[in-house]
Amino acid sequence: MIIHKVLNNNAIVTKEQGQERIIMGPGIAFGKKKKDPVDPTKIEKMFIPSFENAEQFKEILTTTPLDIIDLSEQIISYAEGELKTPFHDYIHVSLTDHLAHAVRLAREQLVVHNRLAEEIRLLYTAEYQIGEWAVAHIEQQLAVSLPKEEAANIALHLYNARQRHPNMATALQTATLLNELREQIEAFFGQTIETTSMTYYRFFTHMKLVLARIEQGQTLHDMDDVILSAVQTRYTDAFRCAENMASWLEQELQTTVPQSEVGYMALHVERIRPDFERGTSYENL
């Protein structure tokens, strides 16, 4: 193999039969120039970037600090090992670009909060745990302090890259819907929810399944009319809150939420209420 272009000391482009490959490895391009042979012992990763991200990939590798690129690749390798799955090549563009921006903000002491962090933590648990490892690793290697929510940002990039056709908007949709439902409960009762509680986790899991069924056009839960009436009578406030949530879902997703599902939602809302006492007043946020 012959070097077609040097991107940085650790990345080169080769070209064979008209097809470009991006090859990475520590010092693979050190002291090298175009048309020099590639040292095969230094090859760690090889990519054939798709047409739409090839130029972005090359630009990232030539404009981003080497320490950020190295950290990004370390995180990707760690994640692939932990998740036992390969990622879409675009992760090498998206995660590296994101980390460069996140570290720059941290060094400028600017904090950007992710309001979906709790939903991402619960939705994409394995990726979130890797995100936590990545945050600690970055802070140790670069001596910067990153916001806690950065674990969620990294998790979202990892989850997205596991999909056959990566689409960040799709990955965000469920988290956004669940976040809105949580905020509706908090606004209705004037309290914040303790999101680490088991009762909230049960509600979260239930609503995640509801959203999946709606998306797939499947039947939602059924509830006996007698039990439904008892829930409506006994848990009046929770039922009204659930009705508001159902109306919002119907409008947002152009679907119909049956009364039986409202009953199940009300039961979960009622179970959450004791956790309000351990939370913070919504009005004081």
mmCIF file with all atom_site columns, C-alpha atoms in Angstrom, residues 125-263:
data_model
loop_
_atom_site.group_PDB
_atom_site.id
_atom_site.type_symbol
_atom_site.label_atom_id
_atom_site.label_alt_id
_atom_site.label_comp_id
_atom_site.label_asym_id
_atom_site.label_entity_id
_atom_site.label_seq_id
_atom_site.pdbx_PDB_ins_code
_atom_site.Cartn_x
_atom_site.Cartn_y
_atom_site.Cartn_z
_atom_site.occupancy
_atom_site.B_iso_or_equiv
_atom_site.pdbx_formal_charge
_atom_site.auth_seq_id
_atom_site.auth_comp_id
_atom_site.auth_asym_id
_atom_site.auth_atom_id
_atom_site.pdbx_PDB_model_num
ATOM 1   C CA . THR A 1 125 ? -28.360 2.111  30.036 1.00 0.00 ? 125 THR A CA 1
ATOM 2   C CA . ALA A 1 126 ? -25.361 0.258  28.606 1.00 0.00 ? 126 ALA A CA 1
ATOM 3   C CA . GLU A 1 127 ? -24.319 3.202  26.452 1.00 0.00 ? 127 GLU A CA 1
ATOM 4   C CA . TYR A 1 128 ? -24.796 5.592  29.379 1.00 0.00 ? 128 TYR A CA 1
ATOM 5   C CA . GLN A 1 129 ? -22.474 3.544  31.581 1.00 0.00 ? 129 GLN A CA 1
ATOM 6   C CA . ILE A 1 130 ? -19.837 3.723  28.865 1.00 0.00 ? 130 ILE A CA 1
ATOM 7   C CA . GLY A 1 131 ? -20.496 7.461  28.668 1.00 0.00 ? 131 GLY A CA 1
ATOM 8   C CA . GLU A 1 132 ? -19.738 7.749  32.390 1.00 0.00 ? 132 GLU A CA 1
ATOM 9   C CA . TRP A 1 133 ? -16.484 5.855  31.875 1.00 0.00 ? 133 TRP A CA 1
ATOM 10  C CA . ALA A 1 134 ? -15.647 8.120  28.931 1.00 0.00 ? 134 ALA A CA 1
ATOM 11  C CA . VAL A 1 135 ? -16.254 11.300 30.941 1.00 0.00 ? 135 VAL A CA 1
ATOM 12  C CA . ALA A 1 136 ? -13.938 10.109 33.723 1.00 0.00 ? 136 ALA A CA 1
ATOM 13  C CA . HIS A 1 137 ? -11.321 9.067  31.151 1.00 0.00 ? 137 HIS A CA 1
ATOM 14  C CA . ILE A 1 138 ? -11.435 12.429 29.358 1.00 0.00 ? 138 ILE A CA 1
ATOM 15  C CA . GLU A 1 139 ? -11.228 14.360 32.625 1.00 0.00 ? 139 GLU A CA 1
ATOM 16  C CA . GLN A 1 140 ? -8.207  12.341 33.714 1.00 0.00 ? 140 GLN A CA 1
ATOM 17  C CA . GLN A 1 141 ? -6.386  12.569 30.382 1.00 0.00 ? 141 GLN A CA 1
ATOM 18  C CA . LEU A 1 142 ? -7.056  16.247 29.642 1.00 0.00 ? 142 LEU A CA 1
ATOM 19  C CA . ALA A 1 143 ? -7.410  17.677 33.167 1.00 0.00 ? 143 ALA A CA 1
ATOM 20  C CA . VAL A 1 144 ? -10.798 19.231 32.376 1.00 0.00 ? 144 VAL A CA 1
ATOM 21  C CA . SER A 1 145 ? -14.099 19.112 34.240 1.00 0.00 ? 145 SER A CA 1
ATOM 22  C CA . LEU A 1 146 ? -17.093 18.022 32.160 1.00 0.00 ? 146 LEU A CA 1
ATOM 23  C CA . PRO A 1 147 ? -20.750 18.346 33.205 1.00 0.00 ? 147 PRO A CA 1
ATOM 24  C CA . LYS A 1 148 ? -22.440 15.149 34.404 1.00 0.00 ? 148 LYS A CA 1
ATOM 25  C CA . GLU A 1 149 ? -24.821 15.278 31.414 1.00 0.00 ? 149 GLU A CA 1
ATOM 26  C CA . GLU A 1 150 ? -21.903 14.681 29.051 1.00 0.00 ? 150 GLU A CA 1
ATOM 27  C CA . ALA A 1 151 ? -22.283 10.953 29.747 1.00 0.00 ? 151 ALA A CA 1
ATOM 28  C CA . ALA A 1 152 ? -25.746 11.167 28.170 1.00 0.00 ? 152 ALA A CA 1
ATOM 29  C CA . ASN A 1 153 ? -24.428 13.037 25.135 1.00 0.00 ? 153 ASN A CA 1
ATOM 30  C CA . ILE A 1 154 ? -21.788 10.381 24.503 1.00 0.00 ? 154 ILE A CA 1
ATOM 31  C CA . ALA A 1 155 ? -24.340 7.605  25.105 1.00 0.00 ? 155 ALA A CA 1
ATOM 32  C CA . LEU A 1 156 ? -26.603 9.024  22.423 1.00 0.00 ? 156 LEU A CA 1
ATOM 33  C CA . HIS A 1 157 ? -23.768 9.050  19.873 1.00 0.00 ? 157 HIS A CA 1
ATOM 34  C CA . LEU A 1 158 ? -22.925 5.434  20.746 1.00 0.00 ? 158 LEU A CA 1
ATOM 35  C CA . TYR A 1 159 ? -26.537 4.257  20.533 1.00 0.00 ? 159 TYR A CA 1
ATOM 36  C CA . ASN A 1 160 ? -27.037 6.047  17.240 1.00 0.00 ? 160 ASN A CA 1
ATOM 37  C CA . ALA A 1 161 ? -23.905 4.455  15.755 1.00 0.00 ? 161 ALA A CA 1
ATOM 38  C CA . ARG A 1 162 ? -25.188 0.963  16.614 1.00 0.00 ? 162 ARG A CA 1
ATOM 39  C CA . GLN A 1 163 ? -28.104 1.412  14.232 1.00 0.00 ? 163 GLN A CA 1
ATOM 40  C CA . ARG A 1 164 ? -27.956 0.251  10.633 1.00 0.00 ? 164 ARG A CA 1
ATOM 41  C CA . HIS A 1 165 ? -29.033 3.691  9.393  1.00 0.00 ? 165 HIS A CA 1
ATOM 42  C CA . PRO A 1 166 ? -27.868 6.238  12.002 1.00 0.00 ? 166 PRO A CA 1
ATOM 43  C CA . ASN A 1 167 ? -30.353 9.048  12.590 1.00 0.00 ? 167 ASN A CA 1
ATOM 44  C CA . MET A 1 168 ? -29.863 11.235 15.654 1.00 0.00 ? 168 MET A CA 1
ATOM 45  C CA . ALA A 1 169 ? -33.377 12.696 15.368 1.00 0.00 ? 169 ALA A CA 1
ATOM 46  C CA . THR A 1 170 ? -34.920 9.232  15.630 1.00 0.00 ? 170 THR A CA 1
ATOM 47  C CA . ALA A 1 171 ? -32.728 8.334  18.594 1.00 0.00 ? 171 ALA A CA 1
ATOM 48  C CA . LEU A 1 172 ? -33.825 11.523 20.348 1.00 0.00 ? 172 LEU A CA 1
ATOM 49  C CA . GLN A 1 173 ? -37.552 11.187 19.690 1.00 0.00 ? 173 GLN A CA 1
ATOM 50  C CA . THR A 1 174 ? -38.375 8.612  22.374 1.00 0.00 ? 174 THR A CA 1
ATOM 51  C CA . ALA A 1 175 ? -36.222 10.412 24.954 1.00 0.00 ? 175 ALA A CA 1
ATOM 52  C CA . THR A 1 176 ? -37.943 13.704 24.120 1.00 0.00 ? 176 THR A CA 1
ATOM 53  C CA . LEU A 1 177 ? -41.437 12.209 24.441 1.00 0.00 ? 177 LEU A CA 1
ATOM 54  C CA . LEU A 1 178 ? -40.634 10.574 27.779 1.00 0.00 ? 178 LEU A CA 1
ATOM 55  C CA . ASN A 1 179 ? -39.060 13.767 29.068 1.00 0.00 ? 179 ASN A CA 1
ATOM 56  C CA . GLU A 1 180 ? -42.196 15.717 28.147 1.00 0.00 ? 180 GLU A CA 1
ATOM 57  C CA . LEU A 1 181 ? -44.417 13.194 29.950 1.00 0.00 ? 181 LEU A CA 1
ATOM 58  C CA . ARG A 1 182 ? -42.282 13.473 33.085 1.00 0.00 ? 182 ARG A CA 1
ATOM 59  C CA . GLU A 1 183 ? -42.440 17.257 32.951 1.00 0.00 ? 183 GLU A CA 1
ATOM 60  C CA . GLN A 1 184 ? -46.223 17.114 32.543 1.00 0.00 ? 184 GLN A CA 1
ATOM 61  C CA . ILE A 1 185 ? -46.536 15.079 35.749 1.00 0.00 ? 185 ILE A CA 1
ATOM 62  C CA . GLU A 1 186 ? -44.228 17.481 37.585 1.00 0.00 ? 186 GLU A CA 1
ATOM 63  C CA . ALA A 1 187 ? -46.177 20.510 36.357 1.00 0.00 ? 187 ALA A CA 1
ATOM 64  C CA . PHE A 1 188 ? -49.538 18.935 37.249 1.00 0.00 ? 188 PHE A CA 1
ATOM 65  C CA . PHE A 1 189 ? -48.546 18.189 40.849 1.00 0.00 ? 189 PHE A CA 1
ATOM 66  C CA . GLY A 1 190 ? -46.119 21.080 41.290 1.00 0.00 ? 190 GLY A CA 1
ATOM 67  C CA . GLN A 1 191 ? -43.294 18.754 42.366 1.00 0.00 ? 191 GLN A CA 1
ATOM 68  C CA . THR A 1 192 ? -40.225 17.186 40.803 1.00 0.00 ? 192 THR A CA 1
ATOM 69  C CA . ILE A 1 193 ? -39.926 13.419 40.433 1.00 0.00 ? 193 ILE A CA 1
ATOM 70  C CA . GLU A 1 194 ? -37.129 11.390 41.997 1.00 0.00 ? 194 GLU A CA 1
ATOM 71  C CA . THR A 1 195 ? -35.943 9.812  38.748 1.00 0.00 ? 195 THR A CA 1
ATOM 72  C CA . THR A 1 196 ? -33.735 7.231  40.459 1.00 0.00 ? 196 THR A CA 1
ATOM 73  C CA . SER A 1 197 ? -36.683 5.613  42.277 1.00 0.00 ? 197 SER A CA 1
ATOM 74  C CA . MET A 1 198 ? -37.967 2.158  41.354 1.00 0.00 ? 198 MET A CA 1
ATOM 75  C CA . THR A 1 199 ? -41.533 3.452  40.979 1.00 0.00 ? 199 THR A CA 1
ATOM 76  C CA . TYR A 1 200 ? -40.435 5.996  38.392 1.00 0.00 ? 200 TYR A CA 1
ATOM 77  C CA . TYR A 1 201 ? -38.398 3.327  36.605 1.00 0.00 ? 201 TYR A CA 1
ATOM 78  C CA . ARG A 1 202 ? -41.536 1.154  36.362 1.00 0.00 ? 202 ARG A CA 1
ATOM 79  C CA . PHE A 1 203 ? -43.515 4.085  34.942 1.00 0.00 ? 203 PHE A CA 1
ATOM 80  C CA . PHE A 1 204 ? -40.698 4.870  32.521 1.00 0.00 ? 204 PHE A CA 1
ATOM 81  C CA . THR A 1 205 ? -40.502 1.252  31.340 1.00 0.00 ? 205 THR A CA 1
ATOM 82  C CA . HIS A 1 206 ? -44.277 1.084  30.907 1.00 0.00 ? 206 HIS A CA 1
ATOM 83  C CA . MET A 1 207 ? -44.399 4.277  28.836 1.00 0.00 ? 207 MET A CA 1
ATOM 84  C CA . LYS A 1 208 ? -41.426 3.169  26.737 1.00 0.00 ? 208 LYS A CA 1
ATOM 85  C CA . LEU A 1 209 ? -43.382 0.035  25.804 1.00 0.00 ? 209 LEU A CA 1
ATOM 86  C CA . VAL A 1 210 ? -46.512 2.099  25.126 1.00 0.00 ? 210 VAL A CA 1
ATOM 87  C CA . LEU A 1 211 ? -44.592 4.344  22.720 1.00 0.00 ? 211 LEU A CA 1
ATOM 88  C CA . ALA A 1 212 ? -43.080 1.292  21.007 1.00 0.00 ? 212 ALA A CA 1
ATOM 89  C CA . ARG A 1 213 ? -46.535 -0.247 20.544 1.00 0.00 ? 213 ARG A CA 1
ATOM 90  C CA . ILE A 1 214 ? -47.903 3.011  19.131 1.00 0.00 ? 214 ILE A CA 1
ATOM 91  C CA . GLU A 1 215 ? -44.994 3.229  16.694 1.00 0.00 ? 215 GLU A CA 1
ATOM 92  C CA . GLN A 1 216 ? -45.540 -0.379 15.581 1.00 0.00 ? 216 GLN A CA 1
ATOM 93  C CA . GLY A 1 217 ? -49.323 -0.016 15.339 1.00 0.00 ? 217 GLY A CA 1
ATOM 94  C CA . GLN A 1 218 ? -49.950 -2.633 18.026 1.00 0.00 ? 218 GLN A CA 1
ATOM 95  C CA . THR A 1 219 ? -52.867 -2.823 20.489 1.00 0.00 ? 219 THR A CA 1
ATOM 96  C CA . LEU A 1 220 ? -52.307 -1.089 23.810 1.00 0.00 ? 220 LEU A CA 1
ATOM 97  C CA . HIS A 1 221 ? -53.154 -2.525 27.239 1.00 0.00 ? 221 HIS A CA 1
ATOM 98  C CA . ASP A 1 222 ? -56.721 -3.540 28.079 1.00 0.00 ? 222 ASP A CA 1
ATOM 99  C CA . MET A 1 223 ? -58.335 -3.018 31.514 1.00 0.00 ? 223 MET A CA 1
ATOM 100 C CA . ASP A 1 224 ? -61.593 -4.335 32.935 1.00 0.00 ? 224 ASP A CA 1
ATOM 101 C CA . ASP A 1 225 ? -64.275 -1.609 33.062 1.00 0.00 ? 225 ASP A CA 1
ATOM 102 C CA . VAL A 1 226 ? -64.930 -2.205 36.762 1.00 0.00 ? 226 VAL A CA 1
ATOM 103 C CA . ILE A 1 227 ? -61.250 -1.797 37.617 1.00 0.00 ? 227 ILE A CA 1
ATOM 104 C CA . LEU A 1 228 ? -60.986 1.245  35.348 1.00 0.00 ? 228 LEU A CA 1
ATOM 105 C CA . SER A 1 229 ? -63.922 2.882  37.147 1.00 0.00 ? 229 SER A CA 1
ATOM 106 C CA . ALA A 1 230 ? -62.333 2.131  40.520 1.00 0.00 ? 230 ALA A CA 1
ATOM 107 C CA . VAL A 1 231 ? -59.020 3.672  39.448 1.00 0.00 ? 231 VAL A CA 1
ATOM 108 C CA . GLN A 1 232 ? -60.799 6.780  38.164 1.00 0.00 ? 232 GLN A CA 1
ATOM 109 C CA . THR A 1 233 ? -62.744 7.158  41.432 1.00 0.00 ? 233 THR A CA 1
ATOM 110 C CA . ARG A 1 234 ? -59.979 6.313  43.886 1.00 0.00 ? 234 ARG A CA 1
ATOM 111 C CA . TYR A 1 235 ? -57.094 8.138  42.194 1.00 0.00 ? 235 TYR A CA 1
ATOM 112 C CA . THR A 1 236 ? -58.845 11.209 40.826 1.00 0.00 ? 236 THR A CA 1
ATOM 113 C CA . ASP A 1 237 ? -55.807 13.480 40.490 1.00 0.00 ? 237 ASP A CA 1
ATOM 114 C CA . ALA A 1 238 ? -53.586 10.789 38.988 1.00 0.00 ? 238 ALA A CA 1
ATOM 115 C CA . PHE A 1 239 ? -56.327 9.905  36.503 1.00 0.00 ? 239 PHE A CA 1
ATOM 116 C CA . ARG A 1 240 ? -56.770 13.541 35.433 1.00 0.00 ? 240 ARG A CA 1
ATOM 117 C CA . CYS A 1 241 ? -53.011 13.827 34.983 1.00 0.00 ? 241 CYS A CA 1
ATOM 118 C CA . ALA A 1 242 ? -52.998 10.631 32.906 1.00 0.00 ? 242 ALA A CA 1
ATOM 119 C CA . GLU A 1 243 ? -55.855 11.970 30.763 1.00 0.00 ? 243 GLU A CA 1
ATOM 120 C CA . ASN A 1 244 ? -53.828 15.109 30.049 1.00 0.00 ? 244 ASN A CA 1
ATOM 121 C CA . MET A 1 245 ? -50.824 12.994 29.082 1.00 0.00 ? 245 MET A CA 1
ATOM 122 C CA . ALA A 1 246 ? -52.953 10.783 26.833 1.00 0.00 ? 246 ALA A CA 1
ATOM 123 C CA . SER A 1 247 ? -54.453 13.816 25.076 1.00 0.00 ? 247 SER A CA 1
ATOM 124 C CA . TRP A 1 248 ? -50.984 15.197 24.452 1.00 0.00 ? 248 TRP A CA 1
ATOM 125 C CA . LEU A 1 249 ? -49.769 11.854 23.069 1.00 0.00 ? 249 LEU A CA 1
ATOM 126 C CA . GLU A 1 250 ? -52.788 11.633 20.767 1.00 0.00 ? 250 GLU A CA 1
ATOM 127 C CA . GLN A 1 251 ? -52.060 15.067 19.350 1.00 0.00 ? 251 GLN A CA 1
ATOM 128 C CA . GLU A 1 252 ? -48.298 14.564 19.153 1.00 0.00 ? 252 GLU A CA 1
ATOM 129 C CA . LEU A 1 253 ? -48.356 11.082 17.586 1.00 0.00 ? 253 LEU A CA 1
ATOM 130 C CA . GLN A 1 254 ? -51.649 11.296 15.686 1.00 0.00 ? 254 GLN A CA 1
ATOM 131 C CA . THR A 1 255 ? -53.002 8.217  17.466 1.00 0.00 ? 255 THR A CA 1
ATOM 132 C CA . THR A 1 256 ? -55.757 7.167  19.863 1.00 0.00 ? 256 THR A CA 1
ATOM 133 C CA . VAL A 1 257 ? -55.002 6.240  23.466 1.00 0.00 ? 257 VAL A CA 1
ATOM 134 C CA . PRO A 1 258 ? -57.852 4.096  24.885 1.00 0.00 ? 258 PRO A CA 1
ATOM 135 C CA . GLN A 1 259 ? -59.292 4.755  28.351 1.00 0.00 ? 259 GLN A CA 1
ATOM 136 C CA . SER A 1 260 ? -57.908 1.433  29.569 1.00 0.00 ? 260 SER A CA 1
ATOM 137 C CA . GLU A 1 261 ? -54.374 2.673  28.856 1.00 0.00 ? 261 GLU A CA 1
ATOM 138 C CA . VAL A 1 262 ? -55.186 5.920  30.674 1.00 0.00 ? 262 VAL A CA 1
ATOM 139 C CA . GLY A 1 263 ? -56.084 3.733  33.654 1.00 0.00 ? 263 GLY A CA 1
#
